Amino acid sequence: MIHKYKLCGYNVVLDVNSGGVHIVDDLTYDLLTDVKPPFSEKCPEEVVEKLSKAYKTDDIISCYEEVLEAYKEGVLFSEDDYEQYANVAVASPIKAMCLNIAHDCNLRCEYCFASTGDFGEGRKLMTYETGKKAIDFLLTHSANRENLELDFFGGEPLMNFDVVKQIVEYARSREEEYGKKFRFTITTNGMLLDDDKIDFINKEMSNVVLSIDGRKEVNDRMRKRVDGNGCYDRIIPKYRKLVDKRGDKEYYVRGTYTKYNLDFSEDVFSLVDAGFDQISVEPVVTDPCDPYALTEKDLPVIFKEYEKLMKRILDYEKTGKRFNFFHFMLDLDQGPCAIKRLRGCGCGNDYVAITPDGDIYPCHQFVGEEAYKMGNIDEGTFNYEMKSDFAKMHIYTKPDCCDCWAKFYCSGGCNANNYQYAGDTRKAHVMSCEIEKKRLECAIVLKAIRMGESADPSENE
Amino acid sequence: MKHIKTINKANLKATAAKGGCGKCQASCQSACKTSCTVANQKCER
């Protein structure tokens, strides 16, 4: 399978199964519409005849020879032989956990998937005892996995920060005995950040996600305090301080865009102007009936905006400065292995979420979905059958993914979004897919341009 | 080649045989928590 597209004057051809990426001229682009395996040694006459209306015969023939060479080399129309790996997909050790440390929040963000913090289950904070049991659960279910990940999530985790500190201390105290290394991360709205919390986070958390939507008016329209006022002015100086003191450690300022700010490249650059260089701004995923929901009608505008963002990033880089936009990051050489790409996020299999009541869910997005409750930490229950079912959740068991060119980049998307908005964990959520594909197309061209590749392949020797 | 410039030959197939060690970060734990991209993750083997 190949995927070809035109963007920014570039003709790009992806060989889906090998991961090969090619820049081609117009002739090759057109030729690839008409030829596919099995290939004959010579270009079929009808193809030469068709293309000779626009191209010279000698060029068509030499172009065909190059296509044939790439095919023989296994970087064009390569075979899909991954299903053999997918078919042996078995339950993995649990290595990552989302700890919903507080089902409470001090903001009332309009688009919150957690129903303003309590996931529809009442406002609660996790106790240290439950947190400890969650750590023990991870230690005893992680088999030979050395790197264990624990994300403090909510609600708003800073509302229960003493317990966060206690859990970190407890987990660290067990690392040596179990031969494990914990990587802590935290996602916060920043309202309660102070010097002590900043120092603790910068010391212990390998990544911190700081929520903010971009421009003040955009942020404050959705991210409101309990009294209805926006939070921008309060959080910006706190985020600046945290980032300034953080050194080289990873962080992201992370925003959500909605129908209200389809010009979200302005929000990305507003965050750049505010002094941040690790940025993620993502589409809201919600009920299409919500007034701020993104719908298929918005897609052409969203696509144009990603192209605009890409061009603005390139212009910005010409000034010698650089920032990182999460969804344009793509490592074509050293990315994850094919096995990881078959299964994606691993929710319900190597990743689970724990609520303040100790309930276990496949991930934070499933919390509150009674049908997907996997067990309870306090009661010592865990549904291994459900875990096995999630282990089999990969691109070859998702009919919409099998024939999609982006399957090895997105790995089947978000199972929870699929369930909530497409009705089935294995059914693709079309909006998410379309946006993901556009981001990937932009990311690949951005990569080519950064590598100094010309749009004309003959100039790239 | 005159017509095709291959900018990346990364052979995913080679990674399939040796892959699956599980050392890498869970993709949803990185920056997103709502939307998946796996190809922007690092292999940590």
Short mmCIF file of C-alpha atoms in Angstrom, two decimals:
data_model
loop_
_atom_site.label_atom_id
_atom_site.label_comp_id
_atom_site.label_asym_id
_atom_site.label_seq_id
_atom_site.Cartn_x
_atom_site.Cartn_y
_atom_site.Cartn_z
CA MET A 1 0.00 0.00 0.00
CA ILE A 2 1.20 3.51 -0.80
CA HIS A 3 -0.17 6.93 0.08
CA LYS A 4 0.63 9.94 -2.07
CA TYR A 5 -0.21 13.58 -1.54
CA LYS A 6 0.80 17.07 -2.56
CA LEU A 7 1.61 19.73 0.00
CA CYS A 8 3.63 22.94 -0.11
CA GLY A 9 4.84 22.16 -3.63
CA TYR A 10 6.08 18.70 -2.58
CA ASN A 11 4.86 15.41 -4.03
CA VAL A 12 5.18 12.89 -1.22
CA VAL A 13 4.84 9.13 -1.50
CA LEU A 14 4.72 6.96 1.60
CA ASP A 15 5.27 3.25 1.46
CA VAL A 16 2.99 2.25 4.30
CA ASN A 17 4.41 -1.14 5.22
CA SER A 18 8.14 -0.37 5.11
CA GLY A 19 7.84 3.18 6.46
CA GLY A 20 9.70 4.47 3.37
CA VAL A 21 9.19 8.15 2.51
CA HIS A 22 9.88 9.51 -0.98
CA ILE A 23 9.81 12.90 -2.65
CA VAL A 24 8.88 12.42 -6.29
CA ASP A 25 8.45 14.54 -9.41
CA ASP A 26 5.10 15.12 -11.14
CA LEU A 27 5.72 12.32 -13.61
CA THR A 28 6.29 9.73 -10.87
CA TYR A 29 3.29 11.05 -8.97
CA ASP A 30 1.08 10.54 -12.02
CA LEU A 31 2.70 7.22 -12.95
CA LEU A 32 1.94 5.83 -9.48
CA THR A 33 -1.75 6.33 -10.19
CA ASP A 34 -1.52 3.86 -13.02
CA VAL A 35 0.93 1.18 -11.92
CA LYS A 36 1.01 -1.29 -9.06
CA PRO A 37 2.27 -4.83 -8.45
CA PRO A 38 2.68 -7.26 -10.08
CA PHE A 39 5.20 -5.25 -12.13
CA SER A 40 6.43 -6.23 -15.56
CA GLU A 41 10.04 -5.42 -16.40
CA LYS A 42 8.91 -2.84 -18.95
CA CYS A 43 6.41 -0.04 -18.51
CA PRO A 44 3.02 -1.18 -19.90
CA GLU A 45 2.32 0.41 -23.28
CA GLU A 46 -1.07 1.78 -22.30
CA VAL A 47 0.56 3.64 -19.40
CA VAL A 48 3.24 5.10 -21.68
CA GLU A 49 0.54 6.15 -24.13
CA LYS A 50 -1.57 7.80 -21.45
CA LEU A 51 1.30 9.70 -19.86
CA SER A 52 2.94 10.68 -23.14
CA LYS A 53 0.31 13.38 -23.53
CA ALA A 54 2.09 15.29 -20.78
CA TYR A 55 5.58 13.75 -20.56
CA LYS A 56 8.41 12.59 -22.86
CA THR A 57 8.49 8.86 -23.58
CA ASP A 58 12.13 8.49 -22.49
CA ASP A 59 11.31 10.10 -19.16
CA ILE A 60 8.31 7.83 -18.63
CA ILE A 61 10.47 4.79 -19.25
CA SER A 62 13.28 5.91 -16.94
CA CYS A 63 10.74 6.85 -14.30
CA TYR A 64 9.16 3.41 -14.48
CA GLU A 65 12.60 1.86 -14.04
CA GLU A 66 13.11 3.86 -10.84
CA VAL A 67 9.72 2.78 -9.51
CA LEU A 68 10.60 -0.82 -10.27
CA GLU A 69 13.96 -0.44 -8.51
CA ALA A 70 12.32 1.02 -5.39
CA TYR A 71 9.79 -1.82 -5.45
CA LYS A 72 12.55 -4.44 -5.65
CA GLU A 73 14.36 -2.69 -2.83
CA GLY A 74 11.26 -3.08 -0.64
CA VAL A 75 10.54 0.62 -0.17
CA LEU A 76 7.57 0.91 -2.52
CA PHE A 77 4.46 -1.29 -2.51
CA SER A 78 6.08 -3.49 0.12
CA GLU A 79 4.04 -6.38 1.49
CA ASP A 80 2.04 -6.20 4.69
CA ASP A 81 3.33 -9.11 6.75
CA TYR A 82 2.69 -7.74 10.24
CA GLU A 83 -0.49 -9.63 10.88
CA GLN A 84 1.59 -12.61 12.06
CA TYR A 85 2.78 -10.45 14.97
CA ALA A 86 -0.65 -9.06 15.66
CA ASN A 87 -2.13 -12.54 15.82
CA VAL A 88 0.11 -13.52 18.68
CA ALA A 89 -0.79 -10.39 20.65
CA VAL A 90 -1.06 -11.50 24.25
CA ALA A 91 -1.57 -9.75 27.54
CA SER A 92 1.49 -7.71 28.57
CA PRO A 93 2.77 -6.75 32.00
CA ILE A 94 1.21 -3.52 33.30
CA LYS A 95 3.85 -0.81 33.15
CA ALA A 96 1.95 2.47 33.14
CA MET A 97 -0.68 3.89 35.42
CA CYS A 98 -2.76 7.02 35.52
CA LEU A 99 -3.54 7.90 39.10
CA ASN A 100 -6.64 10.06 39.37
CA ILE A 101 -5.40 11.56 42.59
CA ALA A 102 -8.26 14.06 42.86
CA HIS A 103 -11.74 13.77 41.45
CA ASP A 104 -12.19 17.43 42.14
CA CYS A 105 -11.14 20.58 40.36
CA ASN A 106 -10.84 24.28 41.03
CA LEU A 107 -11.71 25.18 37.44
CA ARG A 108 -14.95 24.71 35.55
CA CYS A 109 -13.67 24.23 32.01
CA GLU A 110 -16.59 24.01 29.65
CA TYR A 111 -15.18 21.16 27.55
CA CYS A 112 -13.92 19.00 30.46
CA PHE A 113 -14.32 15.28 29.64
CA ALA A 114 -14.16 14.62 33.40
CA SER A 115 -17.39 16.58 34.06
CA THR A 116 -15.44 19.45 35.68
CA GLY A 117 -13.29 17.05 37.64
CA ASP A 118 -15.44 14.43 39.32
CA PHE A 119 -16.07 12.14 36.31
CA GLY A 120 -19.73 12.22 37.30
CA GLU A 121 -19.00 10.22 40.44
CA GLY A 122 -18.88 12.91 43.13
CA ARG A 123 -15.93 15.02 44.33
CA LYS A 124 -13.31 12.86 46.05
CA LEU A 125 -9.61 12.83 46.84
CA MET A 126 -7.48 9.69 46.78
CA THR A 127 -6.10 8.63 50.16
CA TYR A 128 -2.47 7.74 50.69
CA GLU A 129 -3.54 4.16 51.52
CA THR A 130 -5.23 3.74 48.14
CA GLY A 131 -2.25 5.34 46.37
CA LYS A 132 0.09 2.93 48.12
CA LYS A 133 -2.02 -0.03 47.05
CA ALA A 134 -1.92 1.30 43.48
CA ILE A 135 1.90 1.40 43.60
CA ASP A 136 1.95 -2.16 44.97
CA PHE A 137 -0.42 -3.22 42.19
CA LEU A 138 1.92 -1.75 39.58
CA LEU A 139 5.00 -3.31 41.18
CA THR A 140 3.44 -6.75 41.29
CA HIS A 141 1.82 -6.66 37.83
CA SER A 142 4.80 -5.27 35.89
CA ALA A 143 6.75 -8.56 35.62
CA ASN A 144 10.07 -7.83 33.90
CA ARG A 145 9.31 -4.23 32.86
CA GLU A 146 11.93 -1.98 34.45
CA ASN A 147 10.54 1.44 33.53
CA LEU A 148 7.26 2.12 35.28
CA GLU A 149 5.24 5.22 34.51
CA LEU A 150 2.91 6.94 36.90
CA ASP A 151 0.95 9.99 35.86
CA PHE A 152 -0.74 12.11 38.51
CA PHE A 153 -3.98 13.20 36.96
CA GLY A 154 -7.36 14.41 38.02
CA GLY A 155 -9.40 16.47 38.31
CA GLU A 156 -6.68 18.69 39.54
CA PRO A 157 -3.82 16.78 41.22
CA LEU A 158 -2.45 19.82 43.05
CA MET A 159 -5.62 19.77 45.18
CA ASN A 160 -4.22 16.63 46.80
CA PHE A 161 -0.52 17.38 46.59
CA ASP A 162 0.49 16.07 50.01
CA VAL A 163 -0.69 12.64 48.91
CA VAL A 164 1.20 13.05 45.62
CA LYS A 165 4.39 13.65 47.64
CA GLN A 166 3.73 10.67 49.91
CA ILE A 167 3.08 8.35 46.97
CA VAL A 168 6.28 9.48 45.22
CA GLU A 169 8.26 8.84 48.39
CA TYR A 170 6.69 5.42 48.83
CA ALA A 171 7.27 4.41 45.20
CA ARG A 172 10.91 5.54 45.34
CA SER A 173 11.40 3.50 48.52
CA ARG A 174 10.38 0.32 46.65
CA GLU A 175 12.41 0.86 43.45
CA GLU A 176 15.58 -0.91 44.51
CA GLU A 177 13.86 -3.91 46.06
CA TYR A 178 11.86 -4.54 42.89
CA GLY A 179 14.54 -3.47 40.39
CA LYS A 180 12.26 -0.82 38.91
CA LYS A 181 12.56 2.79 37.92
CA PHE A 182 9.54 5.04 38.31
CA ARG A 183 8.95 7.88 35.91
CA PHE A 184 6.46 10.31 37.35
CA THR A 185 4.49 12.81 35.35
CA ILE A 186 1.79 15.27 36.34
CA THR A 187 -0.92 17.14 34.48
CA THR A 188 -2.07 20.37 36.13
CA ASN A 189 -4.15 23.48 35.52
CA GLY A 190 -1.55 25.50 37.44
CA MET A 191 -3.96 27.31 39.78
CA LEU A 192 -2.31 26.04 42.98
CA LEU A 193 1.32 26.11 41.85
CA ASP A 194 3.66 27.70 44.37
CA ASP A 195 7.42 27.59 44.89
CA ASP A 196 7.37 24.38 46.93
CA LYS A 197 5.22 22.53 44.42
CA ILE A 198 7.29 23.83 41.50
CA ASP A 199 10.50 22.61 43.14
CA PHE A 200 9.02 19.20 43.95
CA ILE A 201 7.62 18.79 40.42
CA ASN A 202 10.89 19.85 38.83
CA LYS A 203 12.83 17.42 40.98
CA GLU A 204 10.60 14.36 40.75
CA MET A 205 8.50 14.57 37.60
CA SER A 206 10.11 13.52 34.32
CA ASN A 207 7.39 15.38 32.43
CA VAL A 208 4.83 17.97 33.41
CA VAL A 209 1.82 18.93 31.33
CA LEU A 210 0.62 22.49 31.95
CA SER A 211 -2.90 23.16 30.70
CA ILE A 212 -3.52 26.45 28.88
CA ASP A 213 -5.36 27.07 25.61
CA GLY A 214 -3.31 29.89 24.08
CA ARG A 215 -4.54 33.47 23.76
CA LYS A 216 -5.99 34.97 26.91
CA GLU A 217 -9.46 35.49 25.44
CA VAL A 218 -9.52 31.93 24.02
CA ASN A 219 -8.28 30.39 27.27
CA ASP A 220 -10.61 32.38 29.49
CA ARG A 221 -13.69 31.61 27.42
CA MET A 222 -13.41 27.89 28.23
CA ARG A 223 -11.08 27.62 31.24
CA LYS A 224 -13.03 29.38 33.95
CA ARG A 225 -12.73 29.60 37.69
CA VAL A 226 -15.70 28.70 39.87
CA ASP A 227 -16.68 32.40 39.92
CA GLY A 228 -16.79 32.47 36.12
CA ASN A 229 -13.61 34.46 35.57
CA GLY A 230 -10.82 33.11 33.38
CA CYS A 231 -7.58 31.69 34.78
CA TYR A 232 -5.02 33.00 32.26
CA ASP A 233 -3.55 35.84 34.31
CA ARG A 234 -3.10 33.63 37.35
CA ILE A 235 -1.42 30.68 35.65
CA ILE A 236 0.91 32.36 33.14
CA PRO A 237 3.47 33.67 35.70
CA LYS A 238 3.38 30.34 37.55
CA TYR A 239 4.02 28.37 34.36
CA ARG A 240 6.85 30.74 33.43
CA LYS A 241 8.48 30.25 36.80
CA LEU A 242 8.16 26.47 36.63
CA VAL A 243 9.60 26.31 33.11
CA ASP A 244 12.43 28.75 33.90
CA LYS A 245 13.51 26.60 36.84
CA ARG A 246 13.06 23.30 35.02
CA GLY A 247 16.26 23.21 32.98
CA ASP A 248 16.30 20.58 30.24
CA LYS A 249 13.60 18.39 31.73
CA GLU A 250 10.56 17.69 29.60
CA TYR A 251 7.38 19.73 29.84
CA TYR A 252 4.47 20.71 27.63
CA VAL A 253 2.08 23.59 27.70
CA ARG A 254 -1.02 21.90 26.41
CA GLY A 255 -4.11 23.46 24.98
CA THR A 256 -7.38 22.35 23.47
CA TYR A 257 -8.89 24.03 20.44
CA THR A 258 -12.59 24.07 19.73
CA LYS A 259 -14.99 25.49 17.16
CA TYR A 260 -14.45 28.84 18.87
CA ASN A 261 -10.80 29.05 17.82
CA LEU A 262 -10.38 27.33 14.49
CA ASP A 263 -7.54 29.83 13.97
CA PHE A 264 -5.56 27.87 16.56
CA SER A 265 -2.18 28.62 14.98
CA GLU A 266 -2.65 32.00 16.68
CA ASP A 267 -2.88 30.16 20.00
CA VAL A 268 0.24 28.14 19.32
CA PHE A 269 2.16 31.33 18.57
CA SER A 270 0.61 33.11 21.52
CA LEU A 271 2.21 30.41 23.69
CA VAL A 272 5.51 30.87 21.85
CA ASP A 273 5.29 34.63 22.46
CA ALA A 274 4.63 33.92 26.15
CA GLY A 275 8.03 32.21 26.27
CA PHE A 276 7.22 28.51 25.92
CA ASP A 277 8.99 26.18 23.51
CA GLN A 278 7.28 22.81 24.11
CA ILE A 279 3.73 23.11 22.90
CA SER A 280 0.78 20.86 22.28
CA VAL A 281 -2.55 22.23 21.09
CA GLU A 282 -5.12 19.59 20.30
CA PRO A 283 -8.66 19.24 18.99
CA VAL A 284 -11.49 18.92 21.48
CA VAL A 285 -13.19 15.54 21.32
CA THR A 286 -16.75 15.79 22.49
CA ASP A 287 -20.41 15.21 21.72
CA PRO A 288 -21.09 16.74 18.28
CA CYS A 289 -24.15 18.46 19.79
CA ASP A 290 -21.99 20.63 22.06
CA PRO A 291 -21.81 24.19 20.72
CA TYR A 292 -18.00 24.17 20.76
CA ALA A 293 -17.69 20.71 19.12
CA LEU A 294 -15.64 20.25 15.98
CA THR A 295 -17.65 18.67 13.18
CA GLU A 296 -16.82 17.29 9.76
CA LYS A 297 -17.91 20.61 8.23
CA ASP A 298 -14.99 22.25 10.06
CA LEU A 299 -12.41 19.91 8.56
CA PRO A 300 -11.42 22.03 5.52
CA VAL A 301 -10.78 25.01 7.80
CA ILE A 302 -8.86 22.86 10.29
CA PHE A 303 -6.72 21.39 7.50
CA LYS A 304 -5.86 24.86 6.18
CA GLU A 305 -4.97 25.93 9.70
CA TYR A 306 -2.49 23.06 10.13
CA GLU A 307 -0.89 24.03 6.81
CA LYS A 308 -0.72 27.63 8.01
CA LEU A 309 0.83 26.50 11.28
CA MET A 310 3.43 24.50 9.39
CA LYS A 311 4.36 27.49 7.22
CA ARG A 312 4.50 29.79 10.24
CA ILE A 313 6.81 27.34 12.00
CA LEU A 314 9.14 27.32 8.98
CA ASP A 315 9.17 31.13 8.85
CA TYR A 316 9.89 31.22 12.57
CA GLU A 317 12.79 28.81 12.16
CA LYS A 318 14.30 31.08 9.52
CA THR A 319 14.88 33.60 12.33
CA GLY A 320 17.15 31.04 14.00
CA LYS A 321 14.65 30.19 16.74
CA ARG A 322 12.85 26.95 17.30
CA PHE A 323 9.99 25.46 19.30
CA ASN A 324 8.46 22.04 19.39
CA PHE A 325 4.87 21.35 18.35
CA PHE A 326 3.92 17.94 19.72
CA HIS A 327 1.82 16.74 16.81
CA PHE A 328 4.39 17.66 14.18
CA MET A 329 7.07 15.63 15.95
CA LEU A 330 8.02 12.60 13.91
CA ASP A 331 11.16 10.55 14.04
CA LEU A 332 11.27 8.73 10.74
CA ASP A 333 14.39 6.74 11.64
CA GLN A 334 14.30 5.97 15.36
CA GLY A 335 10.60 5.89 16.11
CA PRO A 336 8.86 3.05 17.88
CA CYS A 337 9.09 -0.53 16.64
CA ALA A 338 6.37 -2.10 14.53
CA ILE A 339 5.06 -4.11 17.50
CA LYS A 340 4.37 -0.91 19.43
CA ARG A 341 2.79 0.58 16.33
CA LEU A 342 0.34 -2.31 16.04
CA ARG A 343 -1.15 -1.71 19.46
CA GLY A 344 -0.71 1.96 20.20
CA CYS A 345 -1.52 3.28 23.64
CA GLY A 346 -1.87 -0.12 25.32
CA CYS A 347 -4.83 0.94 27.44
CA GLY A 348 -6.40 -1.82 29.49
CA ASN A 349 -3.40 -4.01 28.74
CA ASP A 350 -0.14 -2.36 29.80
CA TYR A 351 -1.78 0.85 30.98
CA VAL A 352 -4.58 1.37 33.53
CA ALA A 353 -6.17 4.22 35.47
CA ILE A 354 -7.09 4.18 39.17
CA THR A 355 -9.81 6.37 40.74
CA PRO A 356 -9.87 7.77 44.30
CA ASP A 357 -12.15 4.85 45.23
CA GLY A 358 -9.53 2.40 43.96
CA ASP A 359 -11.55 1.43 40.91
CA ILE A 360 -9.46 0.25 37.96
CA TYR A 361 -10.30 1.35 34.41
CA PRO A 362 -8.49 0.74 31.10
CA CYS A 363 -7.44 4.41 31.03
CA HIS A 364 -8.40 7.86 32.31
CA GLN A 365 -10.81 8.34 29.39
CA PHE A 366 -12.82 5.26 30.39
CA VAL A 367 -13.25 6.35 34.02
CA GLY A 368 -16.94 6.35 34.96
CA GLU A 369 -17.90 3.93 32.16
CA GLU A 370 -19.34 1.20 34.37
CA ALA A 371 -19.09 -1.45 31.65
CA TYR A 372 -15.34 -0.90 31.55
CA LYS A 373 -14.61 -1.09 35.27
CA MET A 374 -11.84 -3.69 35.46
CA GLY A 375 -11.67 -4.17 39.20
CA ASN A 376 -10.79 -2.48 42.47
CA ILE A 377 -7.46 -2.04 44.22
CA ASP A 378 -8.93 -2.29 47.73
CA GLU A 379 -11.01 -5.34 46.95
CA GLY A 380 -8.11 -7.02 45.12
CA THR A 381 -10.24 -7.70 42.05
CA PHE A 382 -9.08 -7.45 38.44
CA ASN A 383 -10.75 -8.58 35.26
CA TYR A 384 -8.03 -10.45 33.35
CA GLU A 385 -10.50 -11.40 30.66
CA MET A 386 -11.06 -7.73 29.85
CA LYS A 387 -7.30 -7.19 29.90
CA SER A 388 -6.89 -9.98 27.31
CA ASP A 389 -9.56 -8.39 25.16
CA PHE A 390 -7.69 -5.06 25.25
CA ALA A 391 -4.47 -6.90 24.38
CA LYS A 392 -6.13 -7.98 21.16
CA MET A 393 -7.13 -4.40 20.36
CA HIS A 394 -4.78 -3.59 17.48
CA ILE A 395 -4.94 -2.26 13.97
CA TYR A 396 -5.75 -5.66 12.47
CA THR A 397 -8.81 -6.10 14.66
CA LYS A 398 -10.06 -2.61 13.75
CA PRO A 399 -11.66 -2.87 10.31
CA ASP A 400 -11.35 0.87 9.56
CA CYS A 401 -7.62 0.78 10.30
CA CYS A 402 -6.60 -2.21 8.17
CA ASP A 403 -6.72 -0.28 4.91
CA CYS A 404 -5.66 3.09 6.29
CA TRP A 405 -2.29 4.52 5.25
CA ALA A 406 -1.78 6.13 8.67
CA LYS A 407 -2.15 2.92 10.68
CA PHE A 408 1.52 2.65 11.67
CA TYR A 409 1.66 6.29 12.72
CA CYS A 410 -1.47 6.53 14.88
CA SER A 411 -1.77 2.83 15.76
CA GLY A 412 -5.53 2.66 15.84
CA GLY A 413 -6.34 5.87 17.67
CA CYS A 414 -7.99 6.28 21.05
CA ASN A 415 -10.08 3.27 22.06
CA ALA A 416 -12.08 5.35 24.53
CA ASN A 417 -12.95 8.01 21.94
CA ASN A 418 -13.92 5.19 19.57
CA TYR A 419 -16.25 3.77 22.23
CA GLN A 420 -17.74 7.09 23.29
CA TYR A 421 -18.22 8.73 19.90
CA ALA A 422 -18.21 5.92 17.31
CA GLY A 423 -20.02 3.38 19.51
CA ASP A 424 -17.34 0.68 19.61
CA THR A 425 -13.73 0.52 20.82
CA ARG A 426 -12.78 -1.04 17.48
CA LYS A 427 -14.63 1.46 15.31
CA ALA A 428 -12.71 4.54 14.17
CA HIS A 429 -13.76 7.98 15.37
CA VAL A 430 -13.70 9.66 11.96
CA MET A 431 -13.01 13.23 13.12
CA SER A 432 -9.95 12.14 15.09
CA CYS A 433 -8.71 10.08 12.13
CA GLU A 434 -9.06 12.88 9.61
CA ILE A 435 -7.25 15.38 11.82
CA GLU A 436 -4.52 12.88 12.64
CA LYS A 437 -3.91 12.16 8.96
CA LYS A 438 -3.61 15.85 8.15
CA ARG A 439 -1.13 16.41 10.98
CA LEU A 440 0.97 13.50 9.74
CA GLU A 441 1.03 14.81 6.18
CA CYS A 442 2.20 18.18 7.47
CA ALA A 443 4.76 16.61 9.82
CA ILE A 444 6.34 14.61 7.00
CA VAL A 445 6.68 17.60 4.66
CA LEU A 446 8.02 19.69 7.54
CA LYS A 447 10.60 16.99 8.13
CA ALA A 448 11.62 16.95 4.46
CA ILE A 449 11.99 20.72 4.37
CA ARG A 450 14.04 20.73 7.57
CA MET A 451 16.28 18.07 6.05
CA GLY A 452 16.96 20.52 3.23
CA GLU A 453 15.21 18.39 0.64
CA SER A 454 14.11 20.16 -2.51
CA ALA A 455 10.65 19.56 -3.94
CA ASP A 456 12.42 18.54 -7.15
CA PRO A 457 13.98 15.09 -6.62
CA SER A 458 16.56 15.63 -9.38
CA GLU A 459 18.08 18.43 -7.26
CA ASN A 460 18.46 16.22 -4.25
CA GLU A 461 21.45 14.15 -5.23
CA MET B 1 17.69 8.63 -9.10
CA LYS B 2 16.25 11.44 -11.14
CA HIS B 3 12.57 11.06 -10.42
CA ILE B 4 12.46 9.68 -6.88
CA LYS B 5 14.36 10.89 -3.84
CA THR B 6 14.01 8.51 -0.94
CA ILE B 7 14.35 10.53 2.23
CA ASN B 8 13.79 7.66 4.57
CA LYS B 9 14.23 3.94 4.10
CA ALA B 10 13.53 3.11 7.73
CA ASN B 11 12.51 -0.46 7.51
CA LEU B 12 9.67 -1.03 9.88
CA LYS B 13 9.85 -4.72 9.11
CA ALA B 14 13.26 -5.08 10.71
CA THR B 15 11.88 -3.54 13.90
CA ALA B 16 9.05 -6.07 14.04
CA ALA B 17 11.36 -9.01 14.56
CA LYS B 18 13.24 -7.46 17.47
CA GLY B 19 10.55 -5.15 18.83
CA GLY B 20 8.00 -5.27 21.59
CA CYS B 21 10.38 -4.98 24.56
CA GLY B 22 8.02 -2.52 26.26
CA LYS B 23 10.69 -0.13 27.52
CA CYS B 24 9.21 2.86 25.75
CA GLN B 25 6.75 5.29 27.24
CA ALA B 26 3.02 4.60 27.03
CA SER B 27 1.93 6.96 24.28
CA CYS B 28 -0.97 8.54 26.14
CA GLN B 29 1.27 9.45 29.09
CA SER B 30 3.29 11.94 27.08
CA ALA B 31 1.64 15.22 26.24
CA CYS B 32 -1.76 14.44 24.99
CA LYS B 33 -3.97 12.34 27.24
CA THR B 34 -6.68 12.75 24.64
CA SER B 35 -5.38 12.05 21.18
CA CYS B 36 -2.99 9.38 20.09
CA THR B 37 0.06 9.68 17.97
CA VAL B 38 2.46 6.82 18.39
CA ALA B 39 5.00 7.61 15.69
CA ASN B 40 6.31 10.61 17.63
CA GLN B 41 7.44 8.40 20.49
CA LYS B 42 11.02 7.28 20.99
CA CYS B 43 12.33 3.75 21.01
CA GLU B 44 14.16 3.34 24.32
CA ARG B 45 15.83 0.04 23.70
#
